[in-house]
Every structure is written in structure tokens, then in C-alpha cells.
Amino acid sequence: QVGRAGQARGFGLLTRQRHASGVHLLGRYRFSDIGCRCGISRFGKYCMQLQTLQLINFKNYAEARVNFSSKINVLVGKNGSGKTNLLDAIHYLALTKSAFPGPDHFCVRHGEQHFSLKGVFKKSGEVTEISSAFHTGSKKIFKEGTNEYDKLSDHIGKYPVVLIAPDDTGLVKEGSDSR
């Protein structure tokens, strides 16, 4: 692991949660060199942490609840087990849409008519629940706490995330022509 100015940092212990899908969440007990305390990182900027994520009928998940470590989390599992779908659920909660092209009904688990997502975020010391629900043939619903958004655009940017997929590695490895 690399910290500021390329200095090597120590690793902590791993915890392991196993979900029915076969995805493992590996969380570190200790990573104090770049960890967040009281909502402010060591780099002087405010930070955000996803504490829990709950999925119902989202893509390949009938139901799942994931508790994240406050430090570093690693998803490990076989191909097709749902690792990217967990990342897409986080993206959906943060940006009101999937990271992948297609309408919202593509996110509904096969054979179902709806999905729902809930995430508990800690941002600048405050804990907030973000929830989303979609039913085929209806508009999606987004809430911050108990307040439903009138316009989804009011939510975008409040919970910044970046998703880097395998196809995106060319942005970093290749020259400017691929960008």
C-alpha cells in the first residue's frame, strides 16, 4: 500500500464477510495512515464513507446487506458473482442511475418487477440514509433521509463517486488518442 509521497504504509488485519452470491468483502481493521476521523481526512478535505448497503432485487441480488469497514474494503469473488453489481448499486445511489447503459428496468432482477437500494453514508460527521426504489412502469423514487427529491438533479453531486471498470484502464495506460 502506498501513502503520501510514495511512502510505504502498513497493512492491518482483514475481516471477511461471505454473502450467498459468493462475493467476499474483505475489510481492514486498521489503516491509520490515510484513514478518516471525525469526517475530515489527513489531507484536510472532507470525506465520505458508505457504512452499509442494502439491495433488494437489484441485478443478480435477491437480497443483500453489506457492512463496510471505515478503512479499506476489497470485493473478492468468482466471475459473475456480483462484485461489479455491488459497485453499480453504489454508483446508482450516488448518481441516480446505473454506471452501465440502458434503462432502469435493466437493473431489476430477472423475474421481478421492482428493486430497491439503501445506503447509509457518513459525510462530514453526519449520517444520512439514501434510498431508491424503482417499479417497472413507474418513475424511480429517490430519498435523502425521509425527504423525497422532486428533481433527481438535486441529488447528483452530493455523494461523489468514481467507478473505474476494466474497460477504463486504457484511459490511464494508453496515450491521449484513446482518451
C-alpha positions as CSV (number, residue, x, y, z in Angstrom):
1,Q,0.0,0.0,0.0
2,V,1.3,3.5,-0.8
3,G,0.5,6.6,1.1
4,R,1.6,10.3,0.7
5,A,4.7,11.0,-1.2
6,G,5.0,7.3,-2.2
7,Q,5.9,6.2,1.4
8,A,5.0,2.6,2.2
9,R,2.3,2.1,4.7
10,G,1.5,-0.9,7.0
11,F,-1.4,-3.2,6.5
12,G,-4.0,-4.1,9.0
13,L,-5.9,-7.3,9.7
14,L,-8.6,-8.5,7.3
15,T,-12.2,-9.3,8.2
16,R,-14.3,-11.4,5.9
17,Q,-18.0,-11.5,5.2
18,R,-19.4,-14.1,2.9
19,H,-22.7,-13.5,1.1
20,A,-24.9,-16.0,-0.6
21,S,-23.7,-14.8,-4.0
22,G,-20.2,-16.0,-3.3
23,V,-18.8,-12.4,-3.0
24,H,-16.4,-11.8,-0.2
25,L,-16.0,-8.4,1.4
26,L,-12.6,-8.0,2.9
27,G,-12.3,-5.1,5.3
28,R,-9.2,-3.8,7.1
29,Y,-9.3,-3.3,10.8
30,R,-6.5,-0.7,10.8
31,F,-5.2,1.6,8.2
32,S,-4.4,4.7,10.2
33,D,-2.1,6.4,7.8
34,I,-4.8,7.7,5.5
35,G,-7.9,6.8,7.5
36,C,-10.7,9.3,8.2
37,R,-11.6,10.5,11.7
38,C,-14.5,12.8,12.6
39,G,-15.3,13.3,8.9
40,I,-12.0,15.0,8.0
41,S,-9.2,13.2,6.2
42,R,-5.5,13.7,6.9
43,F,-5.3,15.6,3.6
44,G,-7.5,18.3,5.1
45,K,-10.5,17.7,2.9
46,Y,-13.9,16.4,4.0
47,C,-14.5,12.8,3.2
48,M,-17.4,10.4,2.8
49,Q,-17.9,6.8,3.9
50,L,-20.5,4.3,2.9
51,Q,-21.3,2.4,6.1
52,T,-24.0,0.0,4.8
53,L,-25.6,-1.0,1.5
54,Q,-28.8,-2.9,1.2
55,L,-30.1,-4.3,-2.1
56,I,-33.4,-6.0,-2.9
57,N,-34.0,-7.4,-6.4
58,F,-31.0,-5.4,-7.9
59,K,-29.5,-7.2,-10.8
60,N,-28.3,-10.7,-9.6
61,Y,-29.1,-10.0,-5.9
62,A,-32.5,-11.1,-4.5
63,E,-31.5,-9.5,-1.2
64,A,-28.1,-8.5,0.3
65,R,-26.8,-6.3,3.1
66,V,-23.2,-5.3,3.3
67,N,-21.5,-3.5,6.2
68,F,-18.3,-1.7,5.1
69,S,-15.2,-1.1,7.1
70,S,-14.3,2.5,7.8
71,K,-10.9,1.9,6.3
72,I,-10.3,-0.1,3.1
73,N,-12.7,-2.7,1.6
74,V,-11.9,-5.3,-1.1
75,L,-14.5,-7.3,-3.0
76,V,-13.4,-10.8,-3.9
77,G,-15.4,-13.5,-5.8
78,K,-15.7,-15.6,-8.9
79,N,-16.6,-14.1,-12.3
80,G,-20.3,-13.4,-12.4
81,S,-20.8,-13.5,-8.6
82,G,-21.9,-9.8,-8.4
83,K,-18.9,-7.8,-7.4
84,T,-19.5,-5.2,-10.1
85,N,-23.2,-5.2,-9.4
86,L,-22.4,-4.0,-5.8
87,L,-20.3,-1.2,-7.2
88,D,-23.1,-0.3,-9.6
89,A,-25.5,-0.2,-6.7
90,I,-23.3,2.4,-5.0
91,H,-23.0,4.3,-8.3
92,Y,-26.8,4.2,-8.6
93,L,-27.3,5.6,-5.1
94,A,-24.8,8.4,-5.7
95,L,-25.7,9.4,-9.2
96,T,-29.3,8.3,-9.6
97,K,-28.5,5.9,-12.5
98,S,-26.5,2.8,-13.3
99,A,-22.9,3.1,-14.5
100,F,-23.9,1.0,-17.5
101,P,-26.0,2.0,-20.4
102,G,-29.7,1.0,-20.5
103,P,-33.0,1.9,-18.8
104,D,-33.6,1.4,-15.2
105,H,-35.6,-1.8,-15.7
106,F,-32.3,-3.5,-16.8
107,C,-31.3,-3.3,-13.1
108,V,-34.4,-5.3,-11.9
109,R,-33.6,-8.9,-11.1
110,H,-34.8,-11.4,-13.6
111,G,-38.4,-12.4,-12.9
112,E,-39.1,-9.4,-10.6
113,Q,-40.9,-6.1,-11.2
114,H,-39.0,-3.8,-8.8
115,F,-35.8,-3.1,-7.0
116,S,-34.8,-1.0,-4.0
117,L,-31.4,0.2,-2.7
118,K,-30.5,1.8,0.6
119,G,-27.2,3.2,1.6
120,V,-26.1,4.8,4.9
121,F,-23.4,7.4,4.3
122,K,-21.3,9.2,6.8
123,K,-20.3,12.6,5.3
124,S,-18.6,15.4,7.3
125,G,-19.6,13.6,10.5
126,E,-23.3,13.4,9.7
127,V,-25.0,10.0,9.0
128,T,-27.7,10.0,6.2
129,E,-29.7,7.2,4.6
130,I,-30.1,7.4,0.8
131,S,-32.8,5.2,-0.7
132,S,-34.0,4.5,-4.2
133,A,-36.9,2.4,-5.4
134,F,-38.0,1.5,-8.9
135,H,-41.0,-0.4,-10.1
136,T,-41.4,-1.4,-13.8
137,G,-43.7,1.1,-15.5
138,S,-43.3,3.8,-12.7
139,K,-40.8,6.5,-12.1
140,K,-38.0,5.9,-9.7
141,I,-38.1,7.4,-6.2
142,F,-35.0,8.9,-4.5
143,K,-34.9,9.9,-0.9
144,E,-32.3,11.5,1.4
145,G,-33.5,10.6,4.8
146,T,-37.3,10.9,4.7
147,N,-37.3,13.7,2.1
148,E,-38.1,12.6,-1.5
149,Y,-36.4,14.5,-4.2
150,D,-38.6,16.4,-6.6
151,K,-35.8,16.6,-9.2
152,L,-33.1,13.9,-9.3
153,S,-30.7,16.6,-10.5
154,D,-30.8,18.0,-6.9
155,H,-29.2,14.8,-5.7
156,I,-26.4,14.5,-8.2
157,G,-23.0,15.7,-6.8
158,K,-23.9,15.4,-3.1
159,Y,-22.3,12.0,-2.8
160,P,-19.4,11.9,-5.3
161,V,-18.2,8.6,-6.5
162,V,-15.9,7.4,-9.3
163,L,-16.3,3.9,-10.8
164,I,-13.4,2.6,-12.8
165,A,-14.3,-0.5,-14.8
166,P,-11.8,-2.9,-16.6
167,D,-12.5,-1.2,-19.9
168,D,-11.4,2.1,-18.4
169,T,-7.8,1.1,-17.9
170,G,-7.0,2.4,-21.4
171,L,-7.6,5.9,-20.0
172,V,-4.6,5.5,-17.8
173,K,-2.3,3.1,-19.6
174,E,-2.8,4.3,-23.2
175,G,-1.9,7.6,-24.8
176,S,-4.1,10.6,-25.3
177,D,-5.5,9.1,-28.5
178,S,-7.7,6.7,-26.5
179,R,-9.0,9.4,-24.3
